[in-house]
PDB file of C-alpha atoms and ligand atoms in Angstrom:
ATOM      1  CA  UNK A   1      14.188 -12.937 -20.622  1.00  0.00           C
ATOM      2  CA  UNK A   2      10.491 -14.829 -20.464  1.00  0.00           C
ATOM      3  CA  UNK A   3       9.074 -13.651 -24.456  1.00  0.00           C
ATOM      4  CA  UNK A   4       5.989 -11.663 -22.525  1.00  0.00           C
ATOM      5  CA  UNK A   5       8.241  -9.465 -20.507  1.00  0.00           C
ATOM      6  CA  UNK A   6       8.361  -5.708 -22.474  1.00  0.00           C
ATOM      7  CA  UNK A   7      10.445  -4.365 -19.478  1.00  0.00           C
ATOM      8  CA  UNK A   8      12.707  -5.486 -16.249  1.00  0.00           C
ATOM      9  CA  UNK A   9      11.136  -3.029 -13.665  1.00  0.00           C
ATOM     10  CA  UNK A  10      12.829  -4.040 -10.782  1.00  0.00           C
ATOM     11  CA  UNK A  11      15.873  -6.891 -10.968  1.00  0.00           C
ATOM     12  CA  UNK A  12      16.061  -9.719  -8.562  1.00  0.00           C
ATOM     13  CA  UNK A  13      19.648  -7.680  -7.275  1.00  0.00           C
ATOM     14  CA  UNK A  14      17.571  -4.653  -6.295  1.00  0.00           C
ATOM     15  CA  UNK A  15      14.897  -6.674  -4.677  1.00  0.00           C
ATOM     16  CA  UNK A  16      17.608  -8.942  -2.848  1.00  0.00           C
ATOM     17  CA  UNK A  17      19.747  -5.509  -1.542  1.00  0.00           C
ATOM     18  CA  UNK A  18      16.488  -3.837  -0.222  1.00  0.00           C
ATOM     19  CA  UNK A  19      15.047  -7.076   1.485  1.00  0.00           C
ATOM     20  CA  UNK A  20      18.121  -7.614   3.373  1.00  0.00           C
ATOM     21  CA  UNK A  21      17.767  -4.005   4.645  1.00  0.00           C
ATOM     22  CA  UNK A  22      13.919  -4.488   5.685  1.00  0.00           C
ATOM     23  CA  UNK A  23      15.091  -7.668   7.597  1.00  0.00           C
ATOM     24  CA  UNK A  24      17.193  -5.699   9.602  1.00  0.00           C
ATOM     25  CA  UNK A  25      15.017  -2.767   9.900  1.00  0.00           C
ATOM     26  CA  UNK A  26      12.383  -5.479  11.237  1.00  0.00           C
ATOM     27  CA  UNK A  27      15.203  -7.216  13.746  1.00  0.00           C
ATOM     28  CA  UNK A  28      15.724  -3.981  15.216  1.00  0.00           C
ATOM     29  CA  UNK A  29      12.511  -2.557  15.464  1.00  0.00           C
ATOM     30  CA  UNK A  30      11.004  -6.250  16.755  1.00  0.00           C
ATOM     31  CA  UNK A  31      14.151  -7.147  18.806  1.00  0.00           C
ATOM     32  CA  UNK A  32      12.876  -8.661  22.312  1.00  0.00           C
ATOM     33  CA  UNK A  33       9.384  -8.827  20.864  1.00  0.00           C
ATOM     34  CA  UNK A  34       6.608 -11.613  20.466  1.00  0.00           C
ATOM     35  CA  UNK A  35       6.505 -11.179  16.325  1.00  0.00           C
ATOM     36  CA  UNK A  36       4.041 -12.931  14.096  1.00  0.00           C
ATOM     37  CA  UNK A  37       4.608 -12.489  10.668  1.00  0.00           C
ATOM     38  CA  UNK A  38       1.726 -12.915   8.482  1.00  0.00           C
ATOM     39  CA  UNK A  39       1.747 -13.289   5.088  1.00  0.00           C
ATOM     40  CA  UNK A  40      -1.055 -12.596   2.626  1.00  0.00           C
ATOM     41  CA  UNK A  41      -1.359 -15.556  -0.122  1.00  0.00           C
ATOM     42  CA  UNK A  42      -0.477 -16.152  -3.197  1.00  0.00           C
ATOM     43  CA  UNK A  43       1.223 -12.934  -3.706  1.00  0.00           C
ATOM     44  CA  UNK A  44       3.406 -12.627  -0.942  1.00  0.00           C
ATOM     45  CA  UNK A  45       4.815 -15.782  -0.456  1.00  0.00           C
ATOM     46  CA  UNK A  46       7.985 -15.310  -2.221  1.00  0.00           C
ATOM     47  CA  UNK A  47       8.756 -11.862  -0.957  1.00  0.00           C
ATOM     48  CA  UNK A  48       7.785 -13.289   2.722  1.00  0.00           C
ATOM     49  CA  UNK A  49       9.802 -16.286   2.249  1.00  0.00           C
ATOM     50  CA  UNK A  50      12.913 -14.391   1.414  1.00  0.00           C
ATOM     51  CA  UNK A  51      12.079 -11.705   3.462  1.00  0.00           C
ATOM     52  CA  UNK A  52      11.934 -14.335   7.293  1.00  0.00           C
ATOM     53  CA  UNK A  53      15.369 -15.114   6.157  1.00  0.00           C
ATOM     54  CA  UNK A  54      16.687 -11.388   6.367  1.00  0.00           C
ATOM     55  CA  UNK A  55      15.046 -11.524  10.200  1.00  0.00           C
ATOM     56  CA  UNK A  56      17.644 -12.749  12.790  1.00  0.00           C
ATOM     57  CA  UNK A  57      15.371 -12.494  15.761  1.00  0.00           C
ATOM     58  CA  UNK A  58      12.686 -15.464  16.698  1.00  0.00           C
ATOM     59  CA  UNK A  59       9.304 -15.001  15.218  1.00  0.00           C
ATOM     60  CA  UNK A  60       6.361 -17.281  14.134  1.00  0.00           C
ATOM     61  CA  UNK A  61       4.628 -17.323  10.633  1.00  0.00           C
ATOM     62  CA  UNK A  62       1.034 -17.661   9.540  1.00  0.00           C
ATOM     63  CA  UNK A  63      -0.964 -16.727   6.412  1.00  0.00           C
ATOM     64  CA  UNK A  64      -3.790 -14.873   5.176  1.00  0.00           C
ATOM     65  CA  UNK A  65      -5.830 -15.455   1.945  1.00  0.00           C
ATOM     66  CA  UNK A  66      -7.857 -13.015   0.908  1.00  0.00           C
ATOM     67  CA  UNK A  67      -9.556 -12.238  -2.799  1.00  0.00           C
ATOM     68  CA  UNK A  68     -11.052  -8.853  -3.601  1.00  0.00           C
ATOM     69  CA  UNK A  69     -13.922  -8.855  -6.371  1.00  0.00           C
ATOM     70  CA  UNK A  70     -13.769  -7.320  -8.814  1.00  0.00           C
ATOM     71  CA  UNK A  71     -12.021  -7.566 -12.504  1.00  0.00           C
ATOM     72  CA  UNK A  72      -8.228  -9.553 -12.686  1.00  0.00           C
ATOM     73  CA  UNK A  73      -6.734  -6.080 -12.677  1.00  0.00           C
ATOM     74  CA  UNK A  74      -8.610  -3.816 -11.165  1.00  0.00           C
ATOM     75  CA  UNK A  75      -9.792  -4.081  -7.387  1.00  0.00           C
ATOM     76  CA  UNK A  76     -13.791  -2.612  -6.253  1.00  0.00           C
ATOM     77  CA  UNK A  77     -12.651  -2.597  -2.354  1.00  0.00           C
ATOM     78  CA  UNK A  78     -15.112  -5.687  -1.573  1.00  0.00           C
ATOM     79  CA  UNK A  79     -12.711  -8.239   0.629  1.00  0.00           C
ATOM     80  CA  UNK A  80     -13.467 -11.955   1.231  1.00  0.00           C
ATOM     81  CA  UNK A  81     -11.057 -14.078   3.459  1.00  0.00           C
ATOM     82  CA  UNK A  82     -10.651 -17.503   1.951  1.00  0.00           C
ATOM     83  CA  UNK A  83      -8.257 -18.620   4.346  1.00  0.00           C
ATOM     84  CA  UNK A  84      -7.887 -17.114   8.114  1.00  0.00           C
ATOM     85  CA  UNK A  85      -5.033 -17.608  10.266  1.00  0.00           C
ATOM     86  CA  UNK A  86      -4.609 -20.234  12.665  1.00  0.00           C
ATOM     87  CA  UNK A  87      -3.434 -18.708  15.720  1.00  0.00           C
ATOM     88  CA  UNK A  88      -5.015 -16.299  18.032  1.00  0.00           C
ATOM     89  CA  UNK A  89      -2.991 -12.892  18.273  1.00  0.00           C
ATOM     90  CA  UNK A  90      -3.564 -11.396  21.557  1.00  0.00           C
ATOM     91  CA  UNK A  91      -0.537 -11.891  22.293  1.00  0.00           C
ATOM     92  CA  UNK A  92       1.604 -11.055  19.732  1.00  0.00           C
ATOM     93  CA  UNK A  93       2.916  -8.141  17.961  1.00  0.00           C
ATOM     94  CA  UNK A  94       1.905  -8.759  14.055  1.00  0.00           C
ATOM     95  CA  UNK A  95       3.757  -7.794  10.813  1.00  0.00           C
ATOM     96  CA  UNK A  96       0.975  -8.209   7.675  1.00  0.00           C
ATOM     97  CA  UNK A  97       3.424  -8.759   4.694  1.00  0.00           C
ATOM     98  CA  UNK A  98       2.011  -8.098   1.290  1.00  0.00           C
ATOM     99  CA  UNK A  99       3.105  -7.997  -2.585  1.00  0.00           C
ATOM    100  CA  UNK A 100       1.730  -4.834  -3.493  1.00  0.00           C
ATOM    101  CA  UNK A 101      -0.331  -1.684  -1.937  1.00  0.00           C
ATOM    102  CA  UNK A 102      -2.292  -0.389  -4.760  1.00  0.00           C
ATOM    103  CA  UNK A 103      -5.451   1.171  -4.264  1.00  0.00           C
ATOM    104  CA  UNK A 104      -5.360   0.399  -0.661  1.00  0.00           C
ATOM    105  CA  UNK A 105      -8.453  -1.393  -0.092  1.00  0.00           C
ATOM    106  CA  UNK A 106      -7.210  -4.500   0.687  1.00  0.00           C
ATOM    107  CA  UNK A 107      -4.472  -3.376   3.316  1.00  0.00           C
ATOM    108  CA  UNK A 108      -6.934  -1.586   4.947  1.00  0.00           C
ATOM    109  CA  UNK A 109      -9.741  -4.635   5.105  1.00  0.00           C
ATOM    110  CA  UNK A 110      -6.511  -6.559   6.746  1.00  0.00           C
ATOM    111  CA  UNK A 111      -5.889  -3.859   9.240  1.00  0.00           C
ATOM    112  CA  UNK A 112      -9.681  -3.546  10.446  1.00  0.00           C
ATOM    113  CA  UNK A 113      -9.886  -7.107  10.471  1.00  0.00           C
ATOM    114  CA  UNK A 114      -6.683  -7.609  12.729  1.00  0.00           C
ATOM    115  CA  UNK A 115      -7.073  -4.478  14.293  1.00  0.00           C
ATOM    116  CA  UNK A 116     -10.555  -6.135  15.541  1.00  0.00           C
ATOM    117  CA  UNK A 117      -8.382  -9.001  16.918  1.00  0.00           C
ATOM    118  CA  UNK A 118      -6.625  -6.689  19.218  1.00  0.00           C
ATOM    119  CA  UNK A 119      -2.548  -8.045  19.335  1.00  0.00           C
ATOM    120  CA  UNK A 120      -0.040  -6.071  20.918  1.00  0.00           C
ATOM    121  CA  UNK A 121       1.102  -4.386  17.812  1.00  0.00           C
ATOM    122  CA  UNK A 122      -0.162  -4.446  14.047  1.00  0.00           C
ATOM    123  CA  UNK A 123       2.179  -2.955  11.500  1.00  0.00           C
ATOM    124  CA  UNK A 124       2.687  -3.606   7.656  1.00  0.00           C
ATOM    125  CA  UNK A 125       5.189  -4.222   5.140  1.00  0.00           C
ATOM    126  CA  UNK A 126       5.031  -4.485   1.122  1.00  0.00           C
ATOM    127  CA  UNK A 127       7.604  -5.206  -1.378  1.00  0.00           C
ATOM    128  CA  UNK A 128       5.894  -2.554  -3.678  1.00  0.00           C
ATOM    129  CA  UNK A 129       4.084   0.209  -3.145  1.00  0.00           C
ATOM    130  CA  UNK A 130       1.880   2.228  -6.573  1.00  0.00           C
ATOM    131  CA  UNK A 131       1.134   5.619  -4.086  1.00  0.00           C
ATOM    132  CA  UNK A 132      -0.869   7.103  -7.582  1.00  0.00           C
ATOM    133  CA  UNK A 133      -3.826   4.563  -7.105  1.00  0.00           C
ATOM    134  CA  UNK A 134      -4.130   4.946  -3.245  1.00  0.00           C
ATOM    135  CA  UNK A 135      -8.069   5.488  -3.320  1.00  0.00           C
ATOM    136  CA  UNK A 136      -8.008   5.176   1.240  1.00  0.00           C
ATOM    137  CA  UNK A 137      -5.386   5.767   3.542  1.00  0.00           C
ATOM    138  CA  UNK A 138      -3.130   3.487   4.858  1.00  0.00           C
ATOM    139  CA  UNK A 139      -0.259   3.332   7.132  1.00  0.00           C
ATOM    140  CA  UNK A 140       2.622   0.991   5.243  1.00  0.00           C
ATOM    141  CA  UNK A 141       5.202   0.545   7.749  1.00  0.00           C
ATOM    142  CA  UNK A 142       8.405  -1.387   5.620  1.00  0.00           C
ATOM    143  CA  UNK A 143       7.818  -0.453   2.230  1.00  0.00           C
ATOM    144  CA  UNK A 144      10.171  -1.991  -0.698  1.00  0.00           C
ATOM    145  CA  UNK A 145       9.984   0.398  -3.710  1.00  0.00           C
ATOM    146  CA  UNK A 146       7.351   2.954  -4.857  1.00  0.00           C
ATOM    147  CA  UNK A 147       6.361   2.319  -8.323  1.00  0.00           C
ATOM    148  CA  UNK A 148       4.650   3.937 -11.152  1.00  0.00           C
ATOM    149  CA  UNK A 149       0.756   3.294 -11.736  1.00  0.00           C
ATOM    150  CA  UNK A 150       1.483  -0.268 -14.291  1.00  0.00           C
ATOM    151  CA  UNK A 151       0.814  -3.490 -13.898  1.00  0.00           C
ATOM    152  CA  UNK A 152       3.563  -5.673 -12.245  1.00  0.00           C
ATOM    153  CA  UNK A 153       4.138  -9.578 -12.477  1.00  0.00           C
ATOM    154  CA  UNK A 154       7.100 -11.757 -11.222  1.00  0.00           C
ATOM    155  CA  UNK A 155       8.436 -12.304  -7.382  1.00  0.00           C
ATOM    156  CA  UNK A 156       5.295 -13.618  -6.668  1.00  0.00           C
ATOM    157  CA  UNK A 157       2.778 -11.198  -8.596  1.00  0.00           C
ATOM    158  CA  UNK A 158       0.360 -12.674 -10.938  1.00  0.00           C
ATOM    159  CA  UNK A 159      -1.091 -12.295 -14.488  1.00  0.00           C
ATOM    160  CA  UNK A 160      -3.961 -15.374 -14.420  1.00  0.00           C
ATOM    161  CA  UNK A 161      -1.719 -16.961 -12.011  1.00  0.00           C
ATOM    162  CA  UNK A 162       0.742 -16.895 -14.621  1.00  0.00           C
ATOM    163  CA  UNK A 163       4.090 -15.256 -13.993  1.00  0.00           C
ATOM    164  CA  UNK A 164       4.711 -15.344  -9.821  1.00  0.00           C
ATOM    165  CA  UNK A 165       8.085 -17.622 -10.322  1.00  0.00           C
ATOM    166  CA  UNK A 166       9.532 -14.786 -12.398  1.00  0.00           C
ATOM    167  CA  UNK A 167      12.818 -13.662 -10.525  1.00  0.00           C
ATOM    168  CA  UNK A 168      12.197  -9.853 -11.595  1.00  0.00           C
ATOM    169  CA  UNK A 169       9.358  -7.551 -10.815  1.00  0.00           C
ATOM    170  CA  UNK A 170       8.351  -6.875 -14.728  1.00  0.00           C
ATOM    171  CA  UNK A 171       6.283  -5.093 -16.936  1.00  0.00           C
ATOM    172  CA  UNK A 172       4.610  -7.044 -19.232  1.00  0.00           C
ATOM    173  CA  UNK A 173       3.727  -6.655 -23.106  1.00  0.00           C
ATOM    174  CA  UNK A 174       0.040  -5.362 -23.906  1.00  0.00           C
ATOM    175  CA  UNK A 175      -0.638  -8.270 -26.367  1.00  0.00           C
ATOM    176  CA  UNK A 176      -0.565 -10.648 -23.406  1.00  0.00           C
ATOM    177  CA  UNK A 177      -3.624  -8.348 -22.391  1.00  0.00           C
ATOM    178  CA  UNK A 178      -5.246  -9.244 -25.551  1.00  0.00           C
ATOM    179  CA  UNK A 179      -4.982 -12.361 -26.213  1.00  0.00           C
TER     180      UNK A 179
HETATM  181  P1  5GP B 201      -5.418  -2.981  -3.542  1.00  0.00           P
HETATM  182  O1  5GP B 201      -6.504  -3.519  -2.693  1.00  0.00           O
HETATM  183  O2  5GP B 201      -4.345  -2.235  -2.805  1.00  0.00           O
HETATM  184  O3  5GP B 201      -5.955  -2.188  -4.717  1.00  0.00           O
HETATM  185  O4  5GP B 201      -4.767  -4.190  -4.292  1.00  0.00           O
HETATM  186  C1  5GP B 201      -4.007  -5.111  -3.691  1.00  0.00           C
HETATM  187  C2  5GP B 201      -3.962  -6.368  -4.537  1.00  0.00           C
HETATM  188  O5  5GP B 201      -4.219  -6.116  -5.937  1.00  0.00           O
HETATM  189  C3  5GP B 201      -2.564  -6.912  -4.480  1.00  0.00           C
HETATM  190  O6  5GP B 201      -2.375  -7.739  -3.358  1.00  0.00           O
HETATM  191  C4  5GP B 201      -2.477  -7.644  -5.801  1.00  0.00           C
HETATM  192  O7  5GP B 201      -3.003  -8.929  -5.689  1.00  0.00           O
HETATM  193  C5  5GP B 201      -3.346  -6.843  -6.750  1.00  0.00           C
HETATM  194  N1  5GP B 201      -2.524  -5.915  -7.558  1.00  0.00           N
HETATM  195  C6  5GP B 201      -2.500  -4.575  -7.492  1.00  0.00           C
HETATM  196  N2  5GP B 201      -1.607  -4.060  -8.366  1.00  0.00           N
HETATM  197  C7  5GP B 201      -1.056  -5.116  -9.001  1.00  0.00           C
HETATM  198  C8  5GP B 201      -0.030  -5.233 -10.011  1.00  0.00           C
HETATM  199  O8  5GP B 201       0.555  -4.289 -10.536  1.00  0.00           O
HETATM  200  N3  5GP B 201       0.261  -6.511 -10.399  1.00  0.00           N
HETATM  201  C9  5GP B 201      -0.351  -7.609  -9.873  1.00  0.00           C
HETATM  202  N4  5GP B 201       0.040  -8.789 -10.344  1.00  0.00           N
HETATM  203  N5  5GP B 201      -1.289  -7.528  -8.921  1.00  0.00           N
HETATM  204  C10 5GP B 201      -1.637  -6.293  -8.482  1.00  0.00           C
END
């Protein structure tokens, strides 16, 4: 294990059991359907890239980058897209995949913002979900694992953009906090 992980809190066989049963949740529910899966950067992009390969019916990918202000782990609800997506979606029905739901701010900046877009469909998914620190509602659609209210790194999540090749959703030790 990497020498700043205190605690395993989800293991890359739990994460690759419950993926392959989103995909198919998603292949059902989408089957026949224009889908356009759009995944938020950084954070995402491993969950979404194992996640496309669970889906067995055609869809198209693009990305979203968005940062919130505020401190590295806390989030004040004040979006900013740094990077929008590259197709129109009129005429699509679109999945917004994310790494975490957490206060909720963010999800919901995404949803007004595609919402405004008007596609066919807009539904989300996230690999984990911390339902203590919703501060808004939000509709999450395909939902990973619930968590408790800590601080997550690995499978994409961040520390200082440390941490996001990490195999296992972990908890991390305090001193790294410190130092
Ligand atoms: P929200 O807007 O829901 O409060 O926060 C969403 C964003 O905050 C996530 O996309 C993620 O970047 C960050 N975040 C929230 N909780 C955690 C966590 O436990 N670990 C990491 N690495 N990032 C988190």
């Amino acid at each position: 294990m990497h020498q700043d992980i205190e605690q395993v809190l989800v293991s890359r066989e739990q994460i690759k059991t419950r993926v392959k049963e989103l995909g198919a949740a998603i292949s059902r529910d989408y089957a026949g359907k224009d889908l356009l899966v759009v995944g938020i950067l950084k954070g995402a992009i491993i969950f979404l890239a194992d996640l496309v390969r669970e889906i067995t019916i055609p869809l198209t990918l693009d990305f979203m980058a968005v940062s919130s202000y505020g401190s590295s782990t806390t989030s004040s609800g004040a979006v900013r897209i740094l990077k929008d997506l590259e197709v129109p979606v009129e005429d699509k029905h679109v999945l917004i995949v994310e790494d975490i739901v957490d206060t909720g701010l963010t999800l919901k900046y995404l949803l007004e913002n595609l919402r405004a877009r008007q596609p066919l469909s807009l539904r989300t998914c996230t690999i984990l979900d911390k339902p203590e620190r919703r501060m808004v509602d939000v509709e999450v659609d395909y939902r990973g694992f619930c968590i408790p209210d800590c601080f997550v790194v690995g499978y994409g999540l961040d520390y200082a953009q440390q941490y996001r090749h990490l195999p296992d959703i972990c908890v991390l030790k305090p001193e790294v906090y410190r130092r």
